[in-house]
Short mmCIF file of C-alpha atoms and ligand atoms in Angstrom, two decimals:
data_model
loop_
_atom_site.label_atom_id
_atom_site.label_comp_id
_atom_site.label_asym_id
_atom_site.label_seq_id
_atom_site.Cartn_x
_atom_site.Cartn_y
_atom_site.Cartn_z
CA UNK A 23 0.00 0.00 0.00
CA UNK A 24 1.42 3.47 -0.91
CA UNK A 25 1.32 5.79 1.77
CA UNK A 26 1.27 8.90 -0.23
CA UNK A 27 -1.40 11.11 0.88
CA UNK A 28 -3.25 13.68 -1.45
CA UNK A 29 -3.06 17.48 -0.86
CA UNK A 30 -5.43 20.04 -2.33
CA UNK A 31 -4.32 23.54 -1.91
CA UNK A 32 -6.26 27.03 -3.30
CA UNK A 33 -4.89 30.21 -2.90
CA UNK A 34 -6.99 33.23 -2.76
CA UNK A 35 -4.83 36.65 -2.82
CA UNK A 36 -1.89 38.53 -3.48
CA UNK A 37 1.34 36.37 -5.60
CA UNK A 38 2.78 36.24 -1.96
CA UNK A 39 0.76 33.88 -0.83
CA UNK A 40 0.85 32.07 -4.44
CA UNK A 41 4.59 31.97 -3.60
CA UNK A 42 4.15 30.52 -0.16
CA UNK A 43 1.43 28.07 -1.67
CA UNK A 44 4.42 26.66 -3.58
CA UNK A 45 6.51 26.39 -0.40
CA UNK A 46 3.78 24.89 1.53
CA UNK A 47 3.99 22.49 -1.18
CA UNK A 48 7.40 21.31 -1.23
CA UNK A 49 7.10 21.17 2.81
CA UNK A 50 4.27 19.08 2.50
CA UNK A 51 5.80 16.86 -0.28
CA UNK A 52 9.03 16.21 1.50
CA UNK A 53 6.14 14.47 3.98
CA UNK A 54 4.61 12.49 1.88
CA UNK A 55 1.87 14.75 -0.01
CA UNK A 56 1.44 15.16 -3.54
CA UNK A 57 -1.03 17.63 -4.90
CA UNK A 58 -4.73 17.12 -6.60
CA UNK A 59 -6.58 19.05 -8.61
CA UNK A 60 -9.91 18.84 -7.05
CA UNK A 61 -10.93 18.80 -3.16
CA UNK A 62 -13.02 15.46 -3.62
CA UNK A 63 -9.52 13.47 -3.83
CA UNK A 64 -8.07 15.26 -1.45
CA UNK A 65 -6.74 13.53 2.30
CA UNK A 66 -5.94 17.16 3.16
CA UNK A 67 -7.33 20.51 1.95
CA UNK A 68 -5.41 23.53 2.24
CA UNK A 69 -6.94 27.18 1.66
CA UNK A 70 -4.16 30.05 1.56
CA UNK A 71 -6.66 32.81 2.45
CA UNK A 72 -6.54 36.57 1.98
CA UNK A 73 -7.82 38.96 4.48
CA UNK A 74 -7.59 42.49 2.45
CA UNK A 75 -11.38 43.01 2.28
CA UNK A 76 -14.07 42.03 3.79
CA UNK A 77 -14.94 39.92 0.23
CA UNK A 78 -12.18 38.04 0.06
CA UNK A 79 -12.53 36.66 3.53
CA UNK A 80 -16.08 35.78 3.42
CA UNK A 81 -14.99 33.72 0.22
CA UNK A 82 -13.08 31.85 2.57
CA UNK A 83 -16.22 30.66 5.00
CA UNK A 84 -18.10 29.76 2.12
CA UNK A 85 -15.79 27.30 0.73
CA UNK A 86 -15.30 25.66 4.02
CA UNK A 87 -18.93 25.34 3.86
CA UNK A 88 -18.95 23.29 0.54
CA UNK A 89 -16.41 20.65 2.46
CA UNK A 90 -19.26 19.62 5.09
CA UNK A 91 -20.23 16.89 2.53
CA UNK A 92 -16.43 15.60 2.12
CA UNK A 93 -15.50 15.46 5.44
CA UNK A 94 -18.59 13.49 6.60
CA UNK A 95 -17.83 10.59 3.74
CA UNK A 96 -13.98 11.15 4.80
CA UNK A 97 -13.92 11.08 8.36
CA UNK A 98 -10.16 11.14 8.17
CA UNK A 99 -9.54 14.56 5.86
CA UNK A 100 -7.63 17.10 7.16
CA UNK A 101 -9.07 20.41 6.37
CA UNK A 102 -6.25 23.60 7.26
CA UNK A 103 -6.38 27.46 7.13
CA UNK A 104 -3.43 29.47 6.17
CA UNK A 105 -2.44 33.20 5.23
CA UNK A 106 -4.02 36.23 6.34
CA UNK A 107 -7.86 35.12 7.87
CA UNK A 108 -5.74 32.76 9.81
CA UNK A 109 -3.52 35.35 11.47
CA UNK A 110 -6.36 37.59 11.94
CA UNK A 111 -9.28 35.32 13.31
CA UNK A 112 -7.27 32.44 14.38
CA UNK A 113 -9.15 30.90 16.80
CA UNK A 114 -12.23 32.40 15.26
CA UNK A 115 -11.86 30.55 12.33
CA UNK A 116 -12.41 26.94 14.27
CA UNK A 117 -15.97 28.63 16.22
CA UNK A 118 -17.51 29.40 13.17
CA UNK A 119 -16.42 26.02 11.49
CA UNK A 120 -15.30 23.02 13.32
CA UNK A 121 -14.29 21.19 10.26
CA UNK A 122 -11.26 23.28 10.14
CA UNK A 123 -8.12 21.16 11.87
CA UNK A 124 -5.13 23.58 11.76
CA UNK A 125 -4.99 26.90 11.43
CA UNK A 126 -1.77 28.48 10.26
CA UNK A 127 -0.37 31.80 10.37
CA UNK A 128 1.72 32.99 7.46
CA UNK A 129 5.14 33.41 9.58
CA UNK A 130 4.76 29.59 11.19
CA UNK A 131 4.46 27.49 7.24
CA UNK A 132 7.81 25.53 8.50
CA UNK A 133 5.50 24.07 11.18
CA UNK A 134 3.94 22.57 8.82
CA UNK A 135 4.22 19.35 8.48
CA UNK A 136 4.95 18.77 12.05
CA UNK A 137 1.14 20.09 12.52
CA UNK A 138 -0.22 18.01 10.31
CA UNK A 139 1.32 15.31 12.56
CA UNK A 140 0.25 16.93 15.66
CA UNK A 141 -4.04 16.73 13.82
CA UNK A 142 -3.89 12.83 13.11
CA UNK A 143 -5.09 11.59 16.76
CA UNK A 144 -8.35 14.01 16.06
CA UNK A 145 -6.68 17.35 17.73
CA UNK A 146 -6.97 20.94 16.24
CA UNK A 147 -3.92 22.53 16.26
CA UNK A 148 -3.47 26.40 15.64
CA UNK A 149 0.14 28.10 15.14
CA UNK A 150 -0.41 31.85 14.36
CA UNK A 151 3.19 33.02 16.13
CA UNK A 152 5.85 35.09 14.29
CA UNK A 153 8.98 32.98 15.03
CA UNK A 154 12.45 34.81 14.84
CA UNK A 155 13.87 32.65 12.46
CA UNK A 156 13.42 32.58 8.81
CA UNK A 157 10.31 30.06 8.04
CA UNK A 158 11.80 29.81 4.47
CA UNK A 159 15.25 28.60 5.28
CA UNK A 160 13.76 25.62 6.77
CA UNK A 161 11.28 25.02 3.50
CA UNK A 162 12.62 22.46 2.16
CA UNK A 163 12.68 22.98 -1.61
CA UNK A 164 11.01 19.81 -3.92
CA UNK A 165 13.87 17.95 -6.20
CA UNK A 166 14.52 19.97 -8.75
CA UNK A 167 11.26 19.61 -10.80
CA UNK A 168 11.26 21.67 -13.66
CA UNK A 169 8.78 25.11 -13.64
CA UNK A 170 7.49 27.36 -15.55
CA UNK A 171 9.13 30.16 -16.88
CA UNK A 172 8.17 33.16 -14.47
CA UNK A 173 8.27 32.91 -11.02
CA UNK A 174 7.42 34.54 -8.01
CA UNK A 175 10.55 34.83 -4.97
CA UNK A 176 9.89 36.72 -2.22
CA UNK A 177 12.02 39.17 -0.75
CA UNK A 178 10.63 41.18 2.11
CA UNK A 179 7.45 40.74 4.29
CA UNK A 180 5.70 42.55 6.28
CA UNK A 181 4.68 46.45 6.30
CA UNK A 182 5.56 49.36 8.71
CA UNK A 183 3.81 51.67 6.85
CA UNK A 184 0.36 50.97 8.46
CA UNK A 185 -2.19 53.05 6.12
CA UNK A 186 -5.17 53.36 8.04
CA UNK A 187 -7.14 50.77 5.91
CA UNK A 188 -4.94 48.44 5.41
CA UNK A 189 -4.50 45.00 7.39
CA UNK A 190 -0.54 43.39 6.09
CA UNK A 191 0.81 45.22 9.00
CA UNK A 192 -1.45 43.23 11.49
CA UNK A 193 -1.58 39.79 9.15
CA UNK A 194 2.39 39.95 7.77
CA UNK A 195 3.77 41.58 10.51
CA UNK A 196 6.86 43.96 10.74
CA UNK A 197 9.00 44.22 7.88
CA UNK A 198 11.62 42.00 7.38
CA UNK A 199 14.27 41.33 4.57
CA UNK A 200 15.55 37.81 3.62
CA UNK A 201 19.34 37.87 3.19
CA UNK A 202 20.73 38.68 -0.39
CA UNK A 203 23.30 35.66 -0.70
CA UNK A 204 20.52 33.24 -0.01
CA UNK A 205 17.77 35.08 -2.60
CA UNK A 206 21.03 34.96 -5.23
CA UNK A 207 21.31 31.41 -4.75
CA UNK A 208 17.17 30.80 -4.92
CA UNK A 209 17.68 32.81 -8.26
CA UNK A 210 19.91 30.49 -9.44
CA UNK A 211 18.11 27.37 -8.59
CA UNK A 212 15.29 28.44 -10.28
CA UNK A 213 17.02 29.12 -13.25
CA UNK A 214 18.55 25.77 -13.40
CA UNK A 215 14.89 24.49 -12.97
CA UNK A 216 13.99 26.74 -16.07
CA UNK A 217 12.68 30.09 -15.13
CA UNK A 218 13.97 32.53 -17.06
CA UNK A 219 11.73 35.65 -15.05
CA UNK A 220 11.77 36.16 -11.73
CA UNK A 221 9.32 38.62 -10.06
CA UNK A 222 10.72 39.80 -6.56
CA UNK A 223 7.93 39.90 -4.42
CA UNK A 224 7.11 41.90 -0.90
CA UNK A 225 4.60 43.93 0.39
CA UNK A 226 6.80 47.02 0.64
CA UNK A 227 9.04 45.09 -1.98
CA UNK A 228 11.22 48.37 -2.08
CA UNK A 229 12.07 49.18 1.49
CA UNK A 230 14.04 45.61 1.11
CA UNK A 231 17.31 45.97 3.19
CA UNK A 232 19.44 43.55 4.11
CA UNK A 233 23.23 43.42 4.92
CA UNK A 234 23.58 46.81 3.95
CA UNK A 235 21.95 46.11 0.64
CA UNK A 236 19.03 47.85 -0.91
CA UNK A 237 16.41 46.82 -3.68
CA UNK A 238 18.53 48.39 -6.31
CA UNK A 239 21.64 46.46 -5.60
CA UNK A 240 19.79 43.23 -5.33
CA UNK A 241 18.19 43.58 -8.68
CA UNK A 242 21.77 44.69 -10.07
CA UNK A 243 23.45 41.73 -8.55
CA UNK A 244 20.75 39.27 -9.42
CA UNK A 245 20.99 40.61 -13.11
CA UNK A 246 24.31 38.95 -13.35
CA UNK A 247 22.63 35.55 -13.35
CA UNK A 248 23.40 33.43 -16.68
CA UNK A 249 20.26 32.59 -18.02
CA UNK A 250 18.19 34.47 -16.10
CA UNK A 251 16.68 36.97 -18.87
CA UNK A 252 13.66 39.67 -17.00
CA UNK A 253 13.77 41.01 -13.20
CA UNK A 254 10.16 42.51 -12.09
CA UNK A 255 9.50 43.61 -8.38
CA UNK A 256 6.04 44.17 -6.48
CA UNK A 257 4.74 46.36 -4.95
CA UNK A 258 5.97 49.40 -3.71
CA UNK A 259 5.56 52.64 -1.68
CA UNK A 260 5.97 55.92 -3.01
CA UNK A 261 8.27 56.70 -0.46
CA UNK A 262 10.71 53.93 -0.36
CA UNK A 263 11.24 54.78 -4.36
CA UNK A 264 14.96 55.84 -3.68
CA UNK A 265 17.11 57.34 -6.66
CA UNK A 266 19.39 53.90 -6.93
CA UNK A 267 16.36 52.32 -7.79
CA UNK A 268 14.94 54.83 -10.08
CA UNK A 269 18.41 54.27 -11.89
CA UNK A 270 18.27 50.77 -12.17
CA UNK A 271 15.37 51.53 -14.70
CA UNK A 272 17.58 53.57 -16.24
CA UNK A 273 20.78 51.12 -16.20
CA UNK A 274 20.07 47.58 -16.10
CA UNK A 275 18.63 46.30 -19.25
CA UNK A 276 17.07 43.08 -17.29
CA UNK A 277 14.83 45.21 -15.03
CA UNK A 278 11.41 45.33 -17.00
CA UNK A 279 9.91 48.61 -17.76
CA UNK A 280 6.60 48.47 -15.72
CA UNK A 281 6.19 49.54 -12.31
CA UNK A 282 3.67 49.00 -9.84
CA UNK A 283 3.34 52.20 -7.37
CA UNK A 284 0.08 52.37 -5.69
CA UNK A 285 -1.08 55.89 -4.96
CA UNK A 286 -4.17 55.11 -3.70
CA UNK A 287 -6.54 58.41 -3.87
CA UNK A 288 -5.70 61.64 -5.79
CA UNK A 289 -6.43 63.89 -2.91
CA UNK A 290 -4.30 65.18 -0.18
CA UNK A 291 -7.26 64.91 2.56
CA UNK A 292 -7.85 61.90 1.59
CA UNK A 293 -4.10 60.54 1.73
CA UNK A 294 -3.75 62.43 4.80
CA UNK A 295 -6.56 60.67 6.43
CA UNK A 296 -5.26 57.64 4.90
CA UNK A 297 -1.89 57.62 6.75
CA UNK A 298 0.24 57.92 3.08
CA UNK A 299 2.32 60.47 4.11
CA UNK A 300 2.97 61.91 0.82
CA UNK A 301 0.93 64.10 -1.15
CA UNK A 302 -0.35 63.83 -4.55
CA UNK A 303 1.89 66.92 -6.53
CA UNK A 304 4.68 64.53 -4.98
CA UNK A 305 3.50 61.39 -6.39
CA UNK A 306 2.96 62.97 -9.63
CA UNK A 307 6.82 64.54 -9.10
CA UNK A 308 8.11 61.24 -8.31
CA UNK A 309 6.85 59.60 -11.59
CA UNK A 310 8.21 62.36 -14.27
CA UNK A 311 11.70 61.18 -12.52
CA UNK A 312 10.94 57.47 -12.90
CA UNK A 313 9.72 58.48 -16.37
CA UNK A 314 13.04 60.68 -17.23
CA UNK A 315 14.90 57.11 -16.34
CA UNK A 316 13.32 55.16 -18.35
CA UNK A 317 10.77 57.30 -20.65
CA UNK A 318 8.72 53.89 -22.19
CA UNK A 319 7.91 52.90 -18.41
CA UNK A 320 4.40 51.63 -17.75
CA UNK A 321 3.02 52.54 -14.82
CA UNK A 322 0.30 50.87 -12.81
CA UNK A 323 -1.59 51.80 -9.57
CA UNK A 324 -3.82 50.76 -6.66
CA UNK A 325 -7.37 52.91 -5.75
CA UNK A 326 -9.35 52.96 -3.11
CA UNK A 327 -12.60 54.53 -3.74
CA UNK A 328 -15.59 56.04 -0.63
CA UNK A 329 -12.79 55.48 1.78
CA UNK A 330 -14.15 57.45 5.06
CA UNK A 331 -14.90 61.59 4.49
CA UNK A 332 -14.13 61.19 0.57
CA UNK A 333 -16.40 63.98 -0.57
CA UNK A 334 -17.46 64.53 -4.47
CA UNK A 335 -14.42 66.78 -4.58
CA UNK A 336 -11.80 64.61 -3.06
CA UNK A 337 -12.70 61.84 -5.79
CA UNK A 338 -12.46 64.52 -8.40
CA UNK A 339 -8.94 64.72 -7.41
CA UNK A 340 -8.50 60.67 -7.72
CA UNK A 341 -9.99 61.69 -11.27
CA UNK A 342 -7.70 64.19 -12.24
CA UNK A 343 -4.70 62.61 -10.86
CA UNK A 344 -5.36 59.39 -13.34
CA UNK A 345 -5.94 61.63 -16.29
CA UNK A 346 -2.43 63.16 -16.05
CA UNK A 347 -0.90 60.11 -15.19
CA UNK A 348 -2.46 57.87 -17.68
CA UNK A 349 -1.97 54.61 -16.14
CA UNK A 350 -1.11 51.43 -18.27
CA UNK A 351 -3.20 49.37 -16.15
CA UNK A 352 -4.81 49.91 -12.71
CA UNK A 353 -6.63 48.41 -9.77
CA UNK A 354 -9.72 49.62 -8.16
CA UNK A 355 -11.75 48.74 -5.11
CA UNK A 356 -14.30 50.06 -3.16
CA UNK A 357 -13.35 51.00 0.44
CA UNK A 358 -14.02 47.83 2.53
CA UNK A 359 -13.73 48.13 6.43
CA UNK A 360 -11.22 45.84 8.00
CA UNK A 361 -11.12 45.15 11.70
CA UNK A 362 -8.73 46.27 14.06
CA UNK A 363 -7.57 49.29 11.48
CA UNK A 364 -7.91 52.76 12.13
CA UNK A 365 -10.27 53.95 9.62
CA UNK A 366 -12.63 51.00 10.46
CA UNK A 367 -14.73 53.32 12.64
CA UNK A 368 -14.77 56.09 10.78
CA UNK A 369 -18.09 57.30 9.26
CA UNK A 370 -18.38 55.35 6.14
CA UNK A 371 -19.65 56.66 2.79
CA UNK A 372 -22.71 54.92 1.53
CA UNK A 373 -22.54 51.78 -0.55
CA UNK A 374 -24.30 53.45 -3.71
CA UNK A 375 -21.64 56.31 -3.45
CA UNK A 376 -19.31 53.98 -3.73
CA UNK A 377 -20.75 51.99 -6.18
CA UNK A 378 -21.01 54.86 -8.66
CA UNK A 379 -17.68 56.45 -7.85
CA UNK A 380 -15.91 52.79 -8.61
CA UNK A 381 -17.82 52.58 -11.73
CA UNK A 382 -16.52 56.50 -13.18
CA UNK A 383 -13.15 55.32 -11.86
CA UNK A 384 -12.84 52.12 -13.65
CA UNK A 385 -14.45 53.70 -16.96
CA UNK A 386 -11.71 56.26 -17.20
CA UNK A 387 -9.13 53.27 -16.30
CA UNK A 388 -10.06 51.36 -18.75
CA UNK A 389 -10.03 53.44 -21.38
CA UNK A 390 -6.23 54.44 -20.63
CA UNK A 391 -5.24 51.02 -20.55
CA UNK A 392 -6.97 50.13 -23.73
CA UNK A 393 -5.39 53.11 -25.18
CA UNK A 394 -2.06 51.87 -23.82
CA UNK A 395 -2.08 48.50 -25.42
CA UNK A 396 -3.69 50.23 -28.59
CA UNK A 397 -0.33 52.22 -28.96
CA UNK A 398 1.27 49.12 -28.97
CA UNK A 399 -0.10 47.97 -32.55
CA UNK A 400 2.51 47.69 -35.68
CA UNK A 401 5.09 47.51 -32.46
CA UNK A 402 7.73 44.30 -32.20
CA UNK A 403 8.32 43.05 -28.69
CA UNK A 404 10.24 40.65 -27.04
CA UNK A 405 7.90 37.93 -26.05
CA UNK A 406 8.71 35.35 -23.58
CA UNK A 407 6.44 32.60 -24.09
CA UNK A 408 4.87 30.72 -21.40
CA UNK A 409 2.36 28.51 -21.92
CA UNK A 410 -0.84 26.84 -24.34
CA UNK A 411 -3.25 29.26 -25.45
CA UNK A 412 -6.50 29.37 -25.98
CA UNK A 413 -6.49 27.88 -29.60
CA UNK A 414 -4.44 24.73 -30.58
CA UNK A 415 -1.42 26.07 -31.93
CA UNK A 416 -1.56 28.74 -30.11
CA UNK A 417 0.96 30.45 -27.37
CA UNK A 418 0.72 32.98 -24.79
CA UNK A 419 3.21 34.99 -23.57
CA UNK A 420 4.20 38.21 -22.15
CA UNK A 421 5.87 41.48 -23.05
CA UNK A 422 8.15 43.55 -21.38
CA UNK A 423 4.98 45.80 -20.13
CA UNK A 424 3.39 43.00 -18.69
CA UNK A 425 0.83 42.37 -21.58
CA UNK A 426 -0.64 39.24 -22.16
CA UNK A 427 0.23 38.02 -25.76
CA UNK A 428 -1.36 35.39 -28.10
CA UNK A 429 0.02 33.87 -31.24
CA UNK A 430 1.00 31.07 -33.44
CA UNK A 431 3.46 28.86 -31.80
CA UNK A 432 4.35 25.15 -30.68
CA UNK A 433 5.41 24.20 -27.03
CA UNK A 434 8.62 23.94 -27.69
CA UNK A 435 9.03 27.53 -27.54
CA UNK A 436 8.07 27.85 -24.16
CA UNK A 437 10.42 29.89 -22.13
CA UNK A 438 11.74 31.28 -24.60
CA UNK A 439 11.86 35.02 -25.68
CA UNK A 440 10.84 35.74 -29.36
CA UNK A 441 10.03 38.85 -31.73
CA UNK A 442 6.19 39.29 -31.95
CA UNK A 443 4.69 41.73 -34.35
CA UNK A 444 1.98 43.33 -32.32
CA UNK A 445 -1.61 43.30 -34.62
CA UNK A 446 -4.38 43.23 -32.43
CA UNK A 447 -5.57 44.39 -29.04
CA UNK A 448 -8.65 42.62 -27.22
CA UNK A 449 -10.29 43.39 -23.56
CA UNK A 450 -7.03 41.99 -21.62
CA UNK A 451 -4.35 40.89 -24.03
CA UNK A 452 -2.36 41.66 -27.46
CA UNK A 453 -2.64 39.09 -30.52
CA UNK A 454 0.34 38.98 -33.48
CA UNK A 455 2.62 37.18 -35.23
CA UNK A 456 6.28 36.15 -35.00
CA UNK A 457 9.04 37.44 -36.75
N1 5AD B 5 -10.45 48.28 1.34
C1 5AD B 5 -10.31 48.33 -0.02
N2 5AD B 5 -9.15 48.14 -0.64
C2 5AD B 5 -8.06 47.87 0.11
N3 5AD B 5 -6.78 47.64 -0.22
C3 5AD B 5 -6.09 47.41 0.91
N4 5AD B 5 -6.89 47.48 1.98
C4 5AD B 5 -8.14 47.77 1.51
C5 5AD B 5 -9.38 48.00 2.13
N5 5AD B 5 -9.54 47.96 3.45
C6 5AD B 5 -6.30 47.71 -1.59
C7 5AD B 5 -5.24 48.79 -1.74
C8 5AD B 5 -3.97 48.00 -1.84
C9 5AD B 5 -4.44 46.76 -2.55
C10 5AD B 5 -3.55 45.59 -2.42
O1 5AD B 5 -5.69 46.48 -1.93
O2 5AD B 5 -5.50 49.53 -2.92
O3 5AD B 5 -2.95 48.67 -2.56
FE1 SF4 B 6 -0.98 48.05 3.42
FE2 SF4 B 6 0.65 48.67 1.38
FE3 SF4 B 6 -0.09 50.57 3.16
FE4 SF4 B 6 1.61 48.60 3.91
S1 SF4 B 6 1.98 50.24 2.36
S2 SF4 B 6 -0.13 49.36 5.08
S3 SF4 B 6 0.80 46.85 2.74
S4 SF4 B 6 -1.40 49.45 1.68
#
């Protein structure tokens, strides 16, 4: 009899916590588990959960729901809770539903397996600490399996910056910095394993310091890497955008020309209130630099919309502010009140208000970042190609500004980078031909 055990994991969220899905993995495998695609074959489910509005962790009580059914034909599955609604509800999580064994906080993932040990005589075991040491030095990482082109490797966690909506401070904790030798070597390991793009991940990605290094000297150093071909990083604070990194847009060829920097609201009432500690005229000051580095940059953005006291006016501002910066792509939510933050009892605008506001927002967005990939038409771009597409025959792949791209191509071209002749533009991607 094999004593292999089936793992289900879904990830809800930010690419951090697809990232530490992947560790979870290899942690997991090095026990035994291999990984299903569905939850009915499962001997252990795992949901990564995100707690950044109130949405997102509803989602996760209603799927737990759905697994009433599987647990009570399979006694013996293990159902866990990881990420951010575990660090914030913890215990929580196992009143409002006692399927859930294990409940894991996103600093305590090289517990892991020694949890799932700790759950097999019937116990419920919950592990929501942030432990000194680094949880991913004692990951162990799977044999070396190969993977897909891109990857995610994260940097930094945690946030200091605590903007007065916003739960990563509480859920990820202070900010801390992996050590650069160690993210060199992970660079290189993935490389041998294939991956040719490597997206640095953190939630204040920028502020990275370690050993004296910066973000800027990272990226430099990492760029050395044979065979490593496209360096991306996400996402970052206005204020941690220091001039060494604005030249490394400038200098190092590797570094991809898109940017991430969330501004959040165009007006300075509203930032205030917020906690951003920068103004708008600064934000806006701050890009024409990043833009004089490397003038083809494309810029993308966070919004919050009806975030407590925005008036008419103050989202005018938001208006304005994306009209001069014409954003290549952007992200927009409604204001969503998270407990235990500051703005959570503040006097909320209305639901409709918001409603409408997100929908003028998202029209004007829209229409930049069609306008963006329209301008890339009768353009050749480096591709790297990545996987299927939708049609047989068919590739997609993805350009140096972070466009999907479709077009005619076999498998065998997967991580590689070709010439594509840009011809059409649809709702989220570019279609054209190699050259
Ligand atoms: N409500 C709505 N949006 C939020 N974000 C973070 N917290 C909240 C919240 N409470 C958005 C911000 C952030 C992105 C990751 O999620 O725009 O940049
Ligand atoms: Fe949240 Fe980002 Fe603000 Fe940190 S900088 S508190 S992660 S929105």
């Amino acid at each position: 009899m094999s004593d292999t055990k089936k793992l289900f994991v879904k990830t809800y969220g930010c690419q951090m916590n697809v990232y530490d899905s992947e560790r979870m993995v290899d942690a997991l495998g090095a026990d035994g588990f291999e990984t299903v695609e569905t939850p009915d074959e499962a001997d252990m489910i795992l949901l990564n959960t995100c707690h950044i509005r109130e949405k997102a962790a509803e989602k996760v009580y209603s799927e737990l729901g759905r697994y009433r059914k599987l647990k009570e034909a399979k006694p013996d599955l293990k159902i866990g809770v990881a990420g951010c609604v575990a660090q914030a509800e913890g215990e929580e999580i196992m009143r409002r539903q006692p399927l859930v064994d294990l409940v894991v906080g996103p600093q305590a993932y090289h517990r892991l397996p020694d949890m799932v040990q700790r759950t097999d005589n019937g116990a419920k075991v919950i592990d929501t600490d942030f432990p000194e040491e680094d949880k991913f030095d004692h990951l162990p990482r799977g044999p070396k399996a190969r993977r897909a082109p891109s990857a995610f490797l994260t940097v930094q966690e945690g946030c200091d910056k605590f903007c007065a909506f916003c739960v990563v401070p509480y859920t990820r904790g202070a900010e801390v910095s992996r050590p650069p030798e160690r993210l060199l070597a992970e660079a290189r390991d993935l490389v041998e394993r294939g991956v040719v793009e490597v997206t640095l991940l953190g939630q204040n990605v920028n502020a990275y310091e370690a050993d004296g290094w910066r973000l800027a000297k990272l990226i430099r150093e990492m760029a050395r890497t044979d065979g490593l071909e496209r360096i991306r990083f996400t996402t970052s604070h206005p204020n941690d955008m220091g001039d060494d990194l604005i030249e490394a847009f400038g200098e190092v060829d590797k570094l991809m020309p898109y940017l991430h920097l969330p501004v959040q609201s165009g007006s300075d009432t509203v930032l205030k209130a917020m906690n951003r500690h920068h103004t708008a005229e600064e934000y806006l000051r701050l890009l024409e630099r990043i833009r004089a580095a490397r003038p083809d940059i494309a810029l993308s953005g966070d919004f919050i919309v009806g975030f407590p006291g925005e008036d008419e006016a103050d989202f005018r501002a938001t208006l304005d502010l994306c009209a001069e910066v014409r954003y290549a792509q952007a992200f927009s939510f409604k204001y969503s009140a998270r407990p235990g933050t500051p703005a959570a009892d503040r006097a909320h605008v209305s639901e409709e208000v918001k409603s409408e506001r997100l929908a003028r927002l998202q029209e004007m967005l829209t229409d930049h970042q069609m306008a963006f990939q329209q301008s890339m038409i009768g353009k050749t771009l480096p591709v790297l190609v990545e996987k299927q597409g939708r049609e047989t025959g068919q590739m997609v792949g993805k350009s140096p500004y972070l466009h999907a791209v479709h077009f005619q191509a076999d498998s065998t071209m997967a991580g590689k980078i070709v010439q594509v002749r840009v011809e059409g533009s649809e709702r989220n991607s570019l279609s054209g031909v190699c050259v």
